Amino acid sequence: MTVKAVLFDFSGTLFRAESTASWLRSVLAEAGHTLPEAELAEKARALDAVGALPGGARPTVPVPVRLAALWEGRDRSAAQHRAAFTGVSRQVSLPDPGLHDALYDRHMRPAAWRPYPDAAEVLGALRGRGLAVGVVSNIGWDLRPVFREHGLDPYVGTYVLSYEHGIQKPDPRLFARACADLGVAPQDTLMVGDDRAADGGAAALGCAVFFVDHLPVADRPDGLRPLLDLTD
């Protein structure tokens, strides 16, 4: 295929959220709370297990029945996203109930995210070759400030965010919107993501799909670089 545009997922593809322990430690410090390190580590593990950090680990324990429908559609609106993640977070006892909302607020800050080491290099190379670049994300908040803060926004021609459209991947309409925004046909477009179910939905539209591993930043220094061979 002749690639004219590359679409990227956000979390686990171009950026990775901070660790759950860092997330919790930052919020506790801002609120003036302290926990012994062993207890903080235990709370972080519990938050991981319920999937409380957006962009972090998926739940390893069942989502409560009362939250199941909300969780399934969590990326369709900002309200659902907040309610779903603070809902599962509240399964874990913290020193102050208000900390659950503070945790949610923290994860939307640019400081809570780090780009993968090769993200800027690969995005810059793609744009240098004349390829269009878009971001298609299942998310409940505006990630554009994260891209601006980390210097990646100039490479992106369009952001198609699930909560702004009321639908979520793998719905092909999100990928179709991104292709239309960039003025390219799906058959000339490559979708890059870490979720085979969600990001793989682009294949139904005719896009090629390339998957990366959702790993900590230090463990994936060059997961995006193969794209430079695929789009040469």
mmCIF file of C-alpha atoms in Angstrom:
data_model
loop_
_atom_site.group_PDB
_atom_site.id
_atom_site.type_symbol
_atom_site.label_atom_id
_atom_site.label_comp_id
_atom_site.label_asym_id
_atom_site.label_seq_id
_atom_site.Cartn_x
_atom_site.Cartn_y
_atom_site.Cartn_z
ATOM 1 C CA MET A 1 0.000 0.000 0.000
ATOM 2 C CA THR A 2 0.979 3.629 -0.445
ATOM 3 C CA VAL A 3 0.680 5.297 2.931
ATOM 4 C CA LYS A 4 -0.452 8.909 2.831
ATOM 5 C CA ALA A 5 -1.507 9.278 6.474
ATOM 6 C CA VAL A 6 -0.813 7.661 9.821
ATOM 7 C CA LEU A 7 -3.317 7.667 12.679
ATOM 8 C CA PHE A 8 -2.133 7.098 16.229
ATOM 9 C CA ASP A 9 -3.769 6.047 19.442
ATOM 10 C CA PHE A 10 -2.769 8.126 22.478
ATOM 11 C CA SER A 11 -2.246 6.124 25.675
ATOM 12 C CA GLY A 12 0.156 3.221 25.352
ATOM 13 C CA THR A 13 1.069 4.261 21.815
ATOM 14 C CA LEU A 14 2.509 7.792 21.787
ATOM 15 C CA PHE A 15 2.326 8.506 25.536
ATOM 16 C CA ARG A 16 2.298 6.510 28.746
ATOM 17 C CA ALA A 17 0.708 7.591 32.020
ATOM 18 C CA GLU A 18 2.877 7.865 35.109
ATOM 19 C CA SER A 19 2.990 4.870 37.431
ATOM 20 C CA THR A 20 0.102 4.392 39.811
ATOM 21 C CA ALA A 21 2.427 4.882 42.776
ATOM 22 C CA SER A 22 3.656 8.218 41.378
ATOM 23 C CA TRP A 23 0.065 9.250 40.632
ATOM 24 C CA LEU A 24 -1.086 8.502 44.166
ATOM 25 C CA ARG A 25 2.007 9.984 45.822
ATOM 26 C CA SER A 26 1.612 13.290 43.965
ATOM 27 C CA VAL A 27 -2.048 13.664 44.910
ATOM 28 C CA LEU A 28 -1.451 12.758 48.559
ATOM 29 C CA ALA A 29 1.361 15.316 48.767
ATOM 30 C CA GLU A 30 -0.746 18.091 47.220
ATOM 31 C CA ALA A 31 -3.546 17.345 49.683
ATOM 32 C CA GLY A 32 -1.177 17.321 52.654
ATOM 33 C CA HIS A 33 -1.538 13.619 53.386
ATOM 34 C CA THR A 34 1.251 11.164 54.026
ATOM 35 C CA LEU A 35 1.216 7.378 54.129
ATOM 36 C CA PRO A 36 3.984 5.007 55.150
ATOM 37 C CA GLU A 37 5.720 3.773 52.012
ATOM 38 C CA ALA A 38 4.513 0.205 52.478
ATOM 39 C CA GLU A 39 0.907 1.360 52.811
ATOM 40 C CA LEU A 40 1.226 3.661 49.808
ATOM 41 C CA ALA A 41 2.533 0.743 47.740
ATOM 42 C CA GLU A 42 -0.366 -1.406 48.911
ATOM 43 C CA LYS A 43 -2.905 1.297 47.958
ATOM 44 C CA ALA A 44 -1.252 1.690 44.551
ATOM 45 C CA ARG A 45 -1.519 -2.047 43.935
ATOM 46 C CA ALA A 46 -5.181 -1.960 44.908
ATOM 47 C CA LEU A 47 -5.855 0.979 42.561
ATOM 48 C CA ASP A 48 -4.104 -0.926 39.795
ATOM 49 C CA ALA A 49 -6.246 -3.993 40.407
ATOM 50 C CA VAL A 50 -9.498 -2.054 39.976
ATOM 51 C CA GLY A 51 -8.196 -0.167 36.923
ATOM 52 C CA ALA A 52 -8.508 3.251 38.559
ATOM 53 C CA LEU A 53 -5.770 5.046 36.595
ATOM 54 C CA PRO A 54 -6.969 6.044 33.117
ATOM 55 C CA GLY A 55 -4.285 4.965 30.693
ATOM 56 C CA GLY A 56 -2.871 2.567 33.265
ATOM 57 C CA ALA A 57 -3.500 -1.095 33.910
ATOM 58 C CA ARG A 58 -6.795 -2.690 32.958
ATOM 59 C CA PRO A 59 -8.818 -4.066 35.890
ATOM 60 C CA THR A 60 -7.712 -7.456 37.134
ATOM 61 C CA VAL A 61 -10.737 -7.783 39.410
ATOM 62 C CA PRO A 62 -14.342 -7.708 38.139
ATOM 63 C CA VAL A 63 -15.898 -4.280 37.715
ATOM 64 C CA PRO A 64 -18.854 -4.034 40.136
ATOM 65 C CA VAL A 65 -22.182 -4.840 38.522
ATOM 66 C CA ARG A 66 -23.519 -1.398 39.419
ATOM 67 C CA LEU A 67 -20.719 0.174 37.347
ATOM 68 C CA ALA A 68 -20.619 -2.325 34.481
ATOM 69 C CA ALA A 69 -22.701 -0.365 31.946
ATOM 70 C CA LEU A 70 -20.981 2.907 32.859
ATOM 71 C CA TRP A 71 -17.580 1.272 32.488
ATOM 72 C CA GLU A 72 -18.421 -0.243 29.109
ATOM 73 C CA GLY A 73 -19.313 3.184 27.687
ATOM 74 C CA ARG A 74 -16.841 5.234 29.712
ATOM 75 C CA ASP A 75 -15.221 6.897 26.701
ATOM 76 C CA ARG A 76 -18.445 8.230 25.192
ATOM 77 C CA SER A 77 -18.633 11.381 27.318
ATOM 78 C CA ALA A 78 -16.636 13.388 29.822
ATOM 79 C CA ALA A 79 -19.241 12.742 32.520
ATOM 80 C CA GLN A 80 -19.244 8.980 31.957
ATOM 81 C CA HIS A 81 -15.457 8.863 31.939
ATOM 82 C CA ARG A 82 -15.139 10.646 35.270
ATOM 83 C CA ALA A 83 -17.960 8.675 36.864
ATOM 84 C CA ALA A 84 -16.555 5.341 35.693
ATOM 85 C CA PHE A 85 -12.991 5.920 36.851
ATOM 86 C CA THR A 86 -13.834 7.586 40.146
ATOM 87 C CA GLY A 87 -16.410 4.837 40.689
ATOM 88 C CA VAL A 88 -13.883 2.030 40.442
ATOM 89 C CA SER A 89 -11.332 4.095 42.388
ATOM 90 C CA ARG A 90 -13.714 4.385 45.329
ATOM 91 C CA GLN A 91 -13.431 0.646 45.875
ATOM 92 C CA VAL A 92 -10.072 1.498 47.460
ATOM 93 C CA SER A 93 -10.122 3.277 50.813
ATOM 94 C CA LEU A 94 -8.062 6.489 50.913
ATOM 95 C CA PRO A 95 -7.413 8.969 53.779
ATOM 96 C CA ASP A 96 -9.970 11.430 52.368
ATOM 97 C CA PRO A 97 -12.901 10.570 50.055
ATOM 98 C CA GLY A 98 -12.138 13.704 48.037
ATOM 99 C CA LEU A 99 -8.856 12.173 46.929
ATOM 100 C CA HIS A 100 -10.645 10.053 44.332
ATOM 101 C CA ASP A 101 -11.685 13.143 42.391
ATOM 102 C CA ALA A 102 -8.228 14.629 42.931
ATOM 103 C CA LEU A 103 -6.691 11.511 41.412
ATOM 104 C CA TYR A 104 -8.930 11.822 38.381
ATOM 105 C CA ASP A 105 -7.990 15.505 37.993
ATOM 106 C CA ARG A 106 -4.285 14.672 38.282
ATOM 107 C CA HIS A 107 -4.327 12.216 35.384
ATOM 108 C CA MET A 108 -5.469 14.951 32.969
ATOM 109 C CA ARG A 109 -2.394 17.093 33.603
ATOM 110 C CA PRO A 110 0.446 17.047 31.074
ATOM 111 C CA ALA A 111 2.849 16.275 33.922
ATOM 112 C CA ALA A 112 1.124 12.911 34.416
ATOM 113 C CA TRP A 113 2.174 11.762 30.915
ATOM 114 C CA ARG A 114 5.456 11.022 29.191
ATOM 115 C CA PRO A 115 5.935 10.528 25.459
ATOM 116 C CA TYR A 116 7.695 7.362 24.373
ATOM 117 C CA PRO A 117 11.367 8.066 23.570
ATOM 118 C CA ASP A 118 10.943 7.706 19.806
ATOM 119 C CA ALA A 119 7.601 9.530 19.492
ATOM 120 C CA ALA A 120 8.936 12.951 18.470
ATOM 121 C CA GLU A 121 11.504 11.450 16.105
ATOM 122 C CA VAL A 122 8.944 9.270 14.314
ATOM 123 C CA LEU A 123 6.245 11.943 14.109
ATOM 124 C CA GLY A 124 8.767 14.435 12.780
ATOM 125 C CA ALA A 125 10.042 11.987 10.185
ATOM 126 C CA LEU A 126 6.529 11.153 8.993
ATOM 127 C CA ARG A 127 5.626 14.811 8.602
ATOM 128 C CA GLY A 128 8.960 15.445 6.899
ATOM 129 C CA ARG A 129 8.006 12.868 4.291
ATOM 130 C CA GLY A 130 4.758 14.682 3.651
ATOM 131 C CA LEU A 131 2.493 12.221 5.441
ATOM 132 C CA ALA A 132 -0.531 13.491 7.354
ATOM 133 C CA VAL A 133 -0.792 12.557 11.024
ATOM 134 C CA GLY A 134 -3.873 12.227 13.212
ATOM 135 C CA VAL A 135 -4.724 11.039 16.712
ATOM 136 C CA VAL A 136 -7.765 8.833 17.350
ATOM 137 C CA SER A 137 -8.341 8.160 21.025
ATOM 138 C CA ASN A 138 -10.902 6.606 23.326
ATOM 139 C CA ILE A 139 -10.829 9.226 26.060
ATOM 140 C CA GLY A 140 -13.057 11.408 28.205
ATOM 141 C CA TRP A 141 -11.061 14.661 28.264
ATOM 142 C CA ASP A 142 -9.092 16.993 26.009
ATOM 143 C CA LEU A 143 -5.607 15.589 25.482
ATOM 144 C CA ARG A 144 -4.425 18.431 23.237
ATOM 145 C CA PRO A 145 -2.663 20.242 26.124
ATOM 146 C CA VAL A 146 -0.577 17.089 26.717
ATOM 147 C CA PHE A 147 0.649 17.188 23.123
ATOM 148 C CA ARG A 148 1.311 20.936 23.328
ATOM 149 C CA GLU A 149 3.226 20.687 26.610
ATOM 150 C CA HIS A 150 5.464 17.926 25.284
ATOM 151 C CA GLY A 151 6.051 19.554 21.900
ATOM 152 C CA LEU A 152 4.215 17.005 19.731
ATOM 153 C CA ASP A 153 1.196 19.107 18.751
ATOM 154 C CA PRO A 154 2.828 20.651 15.628
ATOM 155 C CA TYR A 155 2.978 17.211 14.033
ATOM 156 C CA VAL A 156 -0.737 16.435 14.450
ATOM 157 C CA GLY A 157 -3.244 17.470 11.795
ATOM 158 C CA THR A 158 -6.399 16.316 13.565
ATOM 159 C CA TYR A 159 -7.553 14.937 16.908
ATOM 160 C CA VAL A 160 -10.599 12.675 16.887
ATOM 161 C CA LEU A 161 -11.567 12.029 20.502
ATOM 162 C CA SER A 162 -14.338 9.625 21.436
ATOM 163 C CA TYR A 163 -15.995 11.838 24.043
ATOM 164 C CA GLU A 164 -16.347 14.686 21.529
ATOM 165 C CA HIS A 165 -18.330 12.423 19.184
ATOM 166 C CA GLY A 166 -20.256 10.210 21.607
ATOM 167 C CA ILE A 167 -18.822 7.013 20.106
ATOM 168 C CA GLN A 168 -15.769 4.971 20.876
ATOM 169 C CA LYS A 169 -13.353 2.679 19.082
ATOM 170 C CA PRO A 170 -13.678 0.182 17.457
ATOM 171 C CA ASP A 171 -16.557 2.097 15.836
ATOM 172 C CA PRO A 172 -15.231 2.776 12.315
ATOM 173 C CA ARG A 173 -16.872 6.207 12.273
ATOM 174 C CA LEU A 174 -14.060 7.612 14.408
ATOM 175 C CA PHE A 175 -11.397 6.449 11.964
ATOM 176 C CA ALA A 176 -13.504 7.661 9.034
ATOM 177 C CA ARG A 177 -13.734 11.112 10.617
ATOM 178 C CA ALA A 178 -9.961 11.272 11.017
ATOM 179 C CA CYS A 179 -9.406 10.251 7.388
ATOM 180 C CA ALA A 180 -11.898 12.855 6.214
ATOM 181 C CA ASP A 181 -10.252 15.557 8.335
ATOM 182 C CA LEU A 182 -6.883 14.730 6.783
ATOM 183 C CA GLY A 183 -8.272 14.416 3.263
ATOM 184 C CA VAL A 184 -7.064 10.849 2.735
ATOM 185 C CA ALA A 185 -8.757 7.581 1.832
ATOM 186 C CA PRO A 186 -8.818 4.826 4.467
ATOM 187 C CA GLN A 187 -7.015 2.544 1.997
ATOM 188 C CA ASP A 188 -4.085 4.961 2.097
ATOM 189 C CA THR A 189 -4.051 5.170 5.895
ATOM 190 C CA LEU A 190 -2.173 3.274 8.592
ATOM 191 C CA MET A 191 -3.597 3.067 12.133
ATOM 192 C CA VAL A 192 -1.114 2.570 14.977
ATOM 193 C CA GLY A 193 -2.289 1.448 18.399
ATOM 194 C CA ASP A 194 -1.794 -0.884 21.333
ATOM 195 C CA ASP A 195 -5.317 -2.329 21.635
ATOM 196 C CA ARG A 196 -6.111 -5.021 19.084
ATOM 197 C CA ALA A 197 -9.846 -4.805 19.704
ATOM 198 C CA ALA A 198 -10.259 -1.018 19.771
ATOM 199 C CA ASP A 199 -7.567 0.091 17.334
ATOM 200 C CA GLY A 200 -8.113 -2.925 15.127
ATOM 201 C CA GLY A 201 -11.523 -1.473 14.274
ATOM 202 C CA ALA A 202 -9.785 0.645 11.643
ATOM 203 C CA ALA A 203 -9.330 -2.477 9.518
ATOM 204 C CA ALA A 204 -13.094 -2.637 8.929
ATOM 205 C CA LEU A 205 -12.768 0.706 7.149
ATOM 206 C CA GLY A 206 -9.917 -0.495 4.959
ATOM 207 C CA CYS A 207 -7.001 0.955 6.936
ATOM 208 C CA ALA A 208 -3.855 -1.041 7.538
ATOM 209 C CA VAL A 209 -3.120 -1.548 11.237
ATOM 210 C CA PHE A 210 0.164 -1.714 13.159
ATOM 211 C CA PHE A 211 0.308 -2.648 16.843
ATOM 212 C CA VAL A 212 2.757 -1.645 19.558
ATOM 213 C CA ASP A 213 3.083 -2.962 23.099
ATOM 214 C CA HIS A 214 1.631 -0.907 25.963
ATOM 215 C CA LEU A 215 4.779 -0.875 28.098
ATOM 216 C CA PRO A 216 6.392 1.582 30.518
ATOM 217 C CA VAL A 217 8.330 4.311 28.724
ATOM 218 C CA ALA A 218 11.720 2.968 29.835
ATOM 219 C CA ASP A 219 10.868 -0.493 28.497
ATOM 220 C CA ARG A 220 9.904 0.586 24.966
ATOM 221 C CA PRO A 221 12.555 2.909 23.539
ATOM 222 C CA ASP A 222 11.935 2.189 19.851
ATOM 223 C CA GLY A 223 8.534 0.556 19.388
ATOM 224 C CA LEU A 224 7.448 3.195 16.872
ATOM 225 C CA ARG A 225 10.575 3.222 14.692
ATOM 226 C CA PRO A 226 9.450 0.287 12.462
ATOM 227 C CA LEU A 227 6.843 2.708 11.076
ATOM 228 C CA LEU A 228 9.628 4.495 9.245
ATOM 229 C CA ASP A 229 10.273 1.354 7.199
ATOM 230 C CA LEU A 230 6.576 0.722 6.611
ATOM 231 C CA THR A 231 6.028 4.240 5.293
ATOM 232 C CA ASP A 232 9.268 4.708 3.340
#
